[in-house]
PDB file of C-alpha atoms in Angstrom:
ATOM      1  CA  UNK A   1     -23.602 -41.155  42.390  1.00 53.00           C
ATOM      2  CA  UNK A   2     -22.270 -38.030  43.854  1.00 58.00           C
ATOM      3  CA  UNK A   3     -24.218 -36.335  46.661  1.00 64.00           C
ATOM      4  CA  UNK A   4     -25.111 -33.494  44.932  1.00 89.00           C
ATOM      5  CA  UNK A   5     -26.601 -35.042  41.447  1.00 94.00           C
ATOM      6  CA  UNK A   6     -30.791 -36.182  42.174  1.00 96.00           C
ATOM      7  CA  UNK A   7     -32.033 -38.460  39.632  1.00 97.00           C
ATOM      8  CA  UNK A   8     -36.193 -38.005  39.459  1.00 97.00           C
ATOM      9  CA  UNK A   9     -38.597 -38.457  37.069  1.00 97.00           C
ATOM     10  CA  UNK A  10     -39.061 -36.053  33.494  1.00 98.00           C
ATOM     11  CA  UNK A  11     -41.130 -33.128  34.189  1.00 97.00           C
ATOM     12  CA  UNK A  12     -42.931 -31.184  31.897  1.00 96.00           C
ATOM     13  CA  UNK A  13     -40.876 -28.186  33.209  1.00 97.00           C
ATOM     14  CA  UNK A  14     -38.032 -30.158  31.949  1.00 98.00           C
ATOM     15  CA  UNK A  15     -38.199 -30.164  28.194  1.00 98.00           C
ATOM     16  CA  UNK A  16     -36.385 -26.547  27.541  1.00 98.00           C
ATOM     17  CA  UNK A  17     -32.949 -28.342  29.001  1.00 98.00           C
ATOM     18  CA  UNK A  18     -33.351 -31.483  27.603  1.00 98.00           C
ATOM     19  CA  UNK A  19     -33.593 -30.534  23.970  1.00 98.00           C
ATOM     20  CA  UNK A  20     -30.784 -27.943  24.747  1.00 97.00           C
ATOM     21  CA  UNK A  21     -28.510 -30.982  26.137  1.00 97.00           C
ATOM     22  CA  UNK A  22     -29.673 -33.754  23.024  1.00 97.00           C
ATOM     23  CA  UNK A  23     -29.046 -30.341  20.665  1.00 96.00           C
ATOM     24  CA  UNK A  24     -25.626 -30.201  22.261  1.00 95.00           C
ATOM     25  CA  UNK A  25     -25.307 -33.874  22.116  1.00 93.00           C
ATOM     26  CA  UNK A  26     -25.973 -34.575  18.349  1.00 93.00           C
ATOM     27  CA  UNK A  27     -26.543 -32.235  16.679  1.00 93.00           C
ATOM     28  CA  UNK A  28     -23.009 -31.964  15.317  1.00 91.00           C
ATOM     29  CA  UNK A  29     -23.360 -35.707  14.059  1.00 89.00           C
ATOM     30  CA  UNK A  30     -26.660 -35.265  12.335  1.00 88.00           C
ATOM     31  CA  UNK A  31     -28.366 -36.852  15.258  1.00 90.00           C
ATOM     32  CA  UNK A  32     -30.572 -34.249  16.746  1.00 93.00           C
ATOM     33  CA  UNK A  33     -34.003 -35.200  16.735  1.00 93.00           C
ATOM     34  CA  UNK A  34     -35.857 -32.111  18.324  1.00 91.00           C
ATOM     35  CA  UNK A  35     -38.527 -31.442  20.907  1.00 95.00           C
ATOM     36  CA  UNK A  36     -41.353 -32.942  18.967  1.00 95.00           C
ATOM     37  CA  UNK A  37     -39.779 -36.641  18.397  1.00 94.00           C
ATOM     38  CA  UNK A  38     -37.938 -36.266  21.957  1.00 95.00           C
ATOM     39  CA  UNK A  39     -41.261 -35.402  23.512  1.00 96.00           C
ATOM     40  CA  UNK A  40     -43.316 -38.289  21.782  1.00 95.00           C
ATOM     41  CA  UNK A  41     -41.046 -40.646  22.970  1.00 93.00           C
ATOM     42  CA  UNK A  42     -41.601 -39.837  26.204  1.00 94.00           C
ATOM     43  CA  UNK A  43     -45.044 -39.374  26.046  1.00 91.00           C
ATOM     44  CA  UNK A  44     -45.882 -43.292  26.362  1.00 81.00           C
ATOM     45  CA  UNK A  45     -43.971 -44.122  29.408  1.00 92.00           C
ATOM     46  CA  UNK A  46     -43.418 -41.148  31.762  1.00 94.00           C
ATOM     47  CA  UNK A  47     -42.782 -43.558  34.936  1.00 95.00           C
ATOM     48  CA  UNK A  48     -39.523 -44.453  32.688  1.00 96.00           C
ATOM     49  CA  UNK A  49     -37.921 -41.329  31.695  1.00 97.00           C
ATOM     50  CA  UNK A  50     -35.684 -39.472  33.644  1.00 98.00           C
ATOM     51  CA  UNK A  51     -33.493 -36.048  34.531  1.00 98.00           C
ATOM     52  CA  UNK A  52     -30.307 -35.583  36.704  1.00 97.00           C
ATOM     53  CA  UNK A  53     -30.079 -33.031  38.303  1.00 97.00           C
ATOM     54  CA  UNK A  54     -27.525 -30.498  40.287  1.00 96.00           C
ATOM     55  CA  UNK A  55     -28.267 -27.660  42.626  1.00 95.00           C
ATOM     56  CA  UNK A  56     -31.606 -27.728  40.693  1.00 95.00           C
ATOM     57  CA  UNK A  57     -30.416 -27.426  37.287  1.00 97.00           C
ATOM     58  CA  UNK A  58     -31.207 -30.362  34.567  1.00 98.00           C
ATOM     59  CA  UNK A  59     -27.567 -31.877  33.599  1.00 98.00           C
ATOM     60  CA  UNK A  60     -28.540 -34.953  31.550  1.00 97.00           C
ATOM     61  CA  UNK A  61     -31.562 -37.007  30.900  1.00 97.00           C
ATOM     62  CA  UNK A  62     -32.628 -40.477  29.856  1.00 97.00           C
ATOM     63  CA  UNK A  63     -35.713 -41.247  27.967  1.00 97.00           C
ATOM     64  CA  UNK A  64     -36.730 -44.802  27.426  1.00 97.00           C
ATOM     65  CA  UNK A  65     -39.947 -46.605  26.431  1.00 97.00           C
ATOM     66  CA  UNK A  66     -41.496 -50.068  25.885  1.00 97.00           C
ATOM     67  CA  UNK A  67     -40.241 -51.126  22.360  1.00 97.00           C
ATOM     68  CA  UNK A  68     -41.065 -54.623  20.684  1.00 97.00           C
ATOM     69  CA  UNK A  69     -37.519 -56.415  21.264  1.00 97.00           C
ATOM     70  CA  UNK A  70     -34.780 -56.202  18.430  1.00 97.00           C
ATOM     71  CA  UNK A  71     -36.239 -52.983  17.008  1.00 96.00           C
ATOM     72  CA  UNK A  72     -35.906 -49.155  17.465  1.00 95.00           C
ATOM     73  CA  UNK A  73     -37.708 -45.804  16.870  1.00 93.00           C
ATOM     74  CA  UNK A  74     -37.014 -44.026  13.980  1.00 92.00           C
ATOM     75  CA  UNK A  75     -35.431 -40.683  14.412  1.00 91.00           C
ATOM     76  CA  UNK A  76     -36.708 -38.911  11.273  1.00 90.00           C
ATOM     77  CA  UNK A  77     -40.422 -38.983  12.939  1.00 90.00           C
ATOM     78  CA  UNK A  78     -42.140 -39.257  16.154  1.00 93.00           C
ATOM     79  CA  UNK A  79     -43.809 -42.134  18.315  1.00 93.00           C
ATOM     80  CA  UNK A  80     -47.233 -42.389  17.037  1.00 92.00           C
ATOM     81  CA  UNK A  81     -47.718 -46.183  18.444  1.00 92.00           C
ATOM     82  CA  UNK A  82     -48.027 -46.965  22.298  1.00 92.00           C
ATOM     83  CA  UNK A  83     -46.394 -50.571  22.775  1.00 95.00           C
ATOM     84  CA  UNK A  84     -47.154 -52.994  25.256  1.00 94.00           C
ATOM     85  CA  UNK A  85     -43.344 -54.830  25.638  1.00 97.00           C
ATOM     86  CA  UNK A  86     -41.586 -56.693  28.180  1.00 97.00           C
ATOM     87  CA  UNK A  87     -38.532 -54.921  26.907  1.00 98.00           C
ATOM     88  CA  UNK A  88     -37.794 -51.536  27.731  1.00 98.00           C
ATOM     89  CA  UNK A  89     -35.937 -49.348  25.346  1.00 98.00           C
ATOM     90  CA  UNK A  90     -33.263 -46.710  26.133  1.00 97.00           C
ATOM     91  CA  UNK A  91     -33.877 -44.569  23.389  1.00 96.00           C
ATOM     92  CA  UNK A  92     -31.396 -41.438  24.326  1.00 94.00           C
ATOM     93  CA  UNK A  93     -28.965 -40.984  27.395  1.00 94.00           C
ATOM     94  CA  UNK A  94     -27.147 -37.633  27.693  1.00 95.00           C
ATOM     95  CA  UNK A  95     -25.035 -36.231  30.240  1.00 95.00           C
ATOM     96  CA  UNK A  96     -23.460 -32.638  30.703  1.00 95.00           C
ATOM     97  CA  UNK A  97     -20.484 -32.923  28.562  1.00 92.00           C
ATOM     98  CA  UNK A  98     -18.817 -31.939  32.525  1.00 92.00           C
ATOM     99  CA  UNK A  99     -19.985 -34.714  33.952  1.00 92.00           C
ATOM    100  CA  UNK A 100     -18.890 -37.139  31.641  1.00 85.00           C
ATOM    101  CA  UNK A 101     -16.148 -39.787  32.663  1.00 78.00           C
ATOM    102  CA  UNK A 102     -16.608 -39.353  36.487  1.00 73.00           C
ATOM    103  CA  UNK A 103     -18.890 -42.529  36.257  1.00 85.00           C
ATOM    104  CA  UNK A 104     -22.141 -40.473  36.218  1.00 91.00           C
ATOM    105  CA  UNK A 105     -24.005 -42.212  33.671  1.00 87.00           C
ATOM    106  CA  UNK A 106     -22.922 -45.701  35.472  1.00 88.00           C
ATOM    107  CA  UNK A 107     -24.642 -44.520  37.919  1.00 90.00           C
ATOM    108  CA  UNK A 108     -27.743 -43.339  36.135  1.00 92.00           C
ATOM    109  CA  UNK A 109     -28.033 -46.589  34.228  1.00 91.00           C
ATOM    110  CA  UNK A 110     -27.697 -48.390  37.667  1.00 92.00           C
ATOM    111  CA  UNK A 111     -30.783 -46.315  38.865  1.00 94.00           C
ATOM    112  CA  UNK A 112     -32.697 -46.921  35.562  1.00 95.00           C
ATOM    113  CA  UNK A 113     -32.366 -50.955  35.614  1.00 95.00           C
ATOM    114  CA  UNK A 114     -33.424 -50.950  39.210  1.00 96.00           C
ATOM    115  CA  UNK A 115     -36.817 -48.804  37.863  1.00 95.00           C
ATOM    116  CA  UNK A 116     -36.698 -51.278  35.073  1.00 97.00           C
ATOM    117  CA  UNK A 117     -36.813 -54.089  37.570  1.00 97.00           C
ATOM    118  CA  UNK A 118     -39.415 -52.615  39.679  1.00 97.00           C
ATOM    119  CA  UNK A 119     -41.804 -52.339  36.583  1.00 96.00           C
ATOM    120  CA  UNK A 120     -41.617 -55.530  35.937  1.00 97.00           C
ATOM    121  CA  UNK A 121     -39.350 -55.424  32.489  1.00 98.00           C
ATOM    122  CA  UNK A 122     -37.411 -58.507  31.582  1.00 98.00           C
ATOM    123  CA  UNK A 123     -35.052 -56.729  28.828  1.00 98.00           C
ATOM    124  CA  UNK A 124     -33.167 -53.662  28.025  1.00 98.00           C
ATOM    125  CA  UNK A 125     -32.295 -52.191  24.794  1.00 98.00           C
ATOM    126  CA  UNK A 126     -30.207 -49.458  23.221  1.00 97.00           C
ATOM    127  CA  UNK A 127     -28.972 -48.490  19.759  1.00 97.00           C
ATOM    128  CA  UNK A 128     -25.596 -47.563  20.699  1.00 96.00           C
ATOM    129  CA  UNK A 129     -24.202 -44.725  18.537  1.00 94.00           C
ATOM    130  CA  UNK A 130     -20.480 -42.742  18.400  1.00 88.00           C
ATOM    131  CA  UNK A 131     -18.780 -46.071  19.771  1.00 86.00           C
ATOM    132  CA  UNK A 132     -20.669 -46.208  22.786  1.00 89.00           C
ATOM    133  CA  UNK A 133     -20.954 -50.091  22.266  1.00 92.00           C
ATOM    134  CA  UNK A 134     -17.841 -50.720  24.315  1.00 91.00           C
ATOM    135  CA  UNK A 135     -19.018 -48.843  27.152  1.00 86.00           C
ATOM    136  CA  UNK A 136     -22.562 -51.241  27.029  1.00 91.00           C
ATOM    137  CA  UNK A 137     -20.533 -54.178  26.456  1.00 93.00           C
ATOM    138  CA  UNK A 138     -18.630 -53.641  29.915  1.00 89.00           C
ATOM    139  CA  UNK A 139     -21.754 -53.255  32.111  1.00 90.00           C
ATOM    140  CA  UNK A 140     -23.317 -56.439  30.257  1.00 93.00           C
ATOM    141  CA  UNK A 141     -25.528 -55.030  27.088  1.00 96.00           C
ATOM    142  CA  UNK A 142     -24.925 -57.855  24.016  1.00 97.00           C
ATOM    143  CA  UNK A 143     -24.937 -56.141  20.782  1.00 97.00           C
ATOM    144  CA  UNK A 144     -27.397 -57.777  18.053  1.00 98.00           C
ATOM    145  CA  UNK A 145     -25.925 -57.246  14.710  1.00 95.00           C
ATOM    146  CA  UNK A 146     -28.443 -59.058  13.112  1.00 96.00           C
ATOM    147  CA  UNK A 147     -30.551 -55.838  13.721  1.00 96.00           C
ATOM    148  CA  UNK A 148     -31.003 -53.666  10.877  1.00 94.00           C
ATOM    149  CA  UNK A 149     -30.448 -50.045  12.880  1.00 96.00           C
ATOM    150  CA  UNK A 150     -31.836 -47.518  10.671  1.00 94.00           C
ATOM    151  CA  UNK A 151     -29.717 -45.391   8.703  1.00 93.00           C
ATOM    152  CA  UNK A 152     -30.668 -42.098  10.669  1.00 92.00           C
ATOM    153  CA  UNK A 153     -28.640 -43.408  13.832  1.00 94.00           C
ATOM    154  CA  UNK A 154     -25.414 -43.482  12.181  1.00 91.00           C
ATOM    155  CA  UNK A 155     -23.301 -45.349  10.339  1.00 87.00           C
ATOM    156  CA  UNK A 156     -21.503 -46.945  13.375  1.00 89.00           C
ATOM    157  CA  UNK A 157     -24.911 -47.755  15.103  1.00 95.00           C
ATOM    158  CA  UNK A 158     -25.239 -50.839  17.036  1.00 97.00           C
ATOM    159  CA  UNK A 159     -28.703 -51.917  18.336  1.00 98.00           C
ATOM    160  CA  UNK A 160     -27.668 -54.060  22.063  1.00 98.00           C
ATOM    161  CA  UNK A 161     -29.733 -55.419  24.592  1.00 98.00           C
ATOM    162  CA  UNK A 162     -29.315 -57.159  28.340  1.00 97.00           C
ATOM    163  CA  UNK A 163     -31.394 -58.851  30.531  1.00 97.00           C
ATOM    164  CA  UNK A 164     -32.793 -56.833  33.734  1.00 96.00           C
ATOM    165  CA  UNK A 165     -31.918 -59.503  36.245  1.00 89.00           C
TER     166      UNK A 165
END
């Protein structure tokens, strides 16, 4: 990770720039979930969601939460249930459409299994949407396509998983 990107925890100071950056994100695709779901989700596991930042502005996020295994939130609503899980779900991952291809989010995800580790988590998850499963699939996720991803992530949507060790 480059010197002058910080990766620390969400704050509540935070939320204004991460909605902007998942608005910029999805919203063309009909994937934009808003402040309310985004907010929920992080709600239940602070210690696990996270902002990058440069010269003290927020350039991408990641928001993750224990999830049973082999299942994901739905994006039409938000978290109402609090889940005790050995496997910790990725549920979004942006980065400043900048800092995309100069291995920034390698680097983030590298950061956020380490976390993951630390906690004690024995999985990962991820829905993988807009053909992001052949990124996953080079840094070791497994896509599960016996999962039935909900309609509301796409229709290319591929729910994948990896172990933390």
């Amino acid at each position: 990770m480059s010197g002058d990107l910080r990766i620390r925890r969400l704050a509540d100071g935070d939320w204004d720039a991460v909605v902007a950056l998942e608005h910029d994100a999805y919203a063309a695709d009909g994937l934009s979930e808003g402040r309310e779901a985004l907010q929920s989700r992080a709600l239940g596991s602070p210690e696990t969601c996270f902002v990058l930042e440069q010269g003290g502005t927020v350039r991408g996020y990641l928001l993750s939460l224990p999830y049973p295994p082999l299942r994901c939130p739905d994006l039409t609503r938000p978290e109402e249930t609090r889940y005790e899980s050995d496997n910790l779900h990725v549920h979004d991952l942006v980065i400043a459409e900048d800092l995309r291809g100069r291995e920034v989010a390698l680097g983030f995800m590298r950061h956020f299994r380490e976390r993951a580790e630390e906690l004690g988590f024995e999985r990962i998850s991820m829905v993988a949407v807009r053909g992001a499963e052949i990124l996953l699939r080079l840094i070791g996720y497994r896509a599960h396509r016996e999962v039935a991803v909900p309609t509301c992530y796409g229709r290319r949507a591929v729910y994948m998983s990896m172990p933390v060790r």
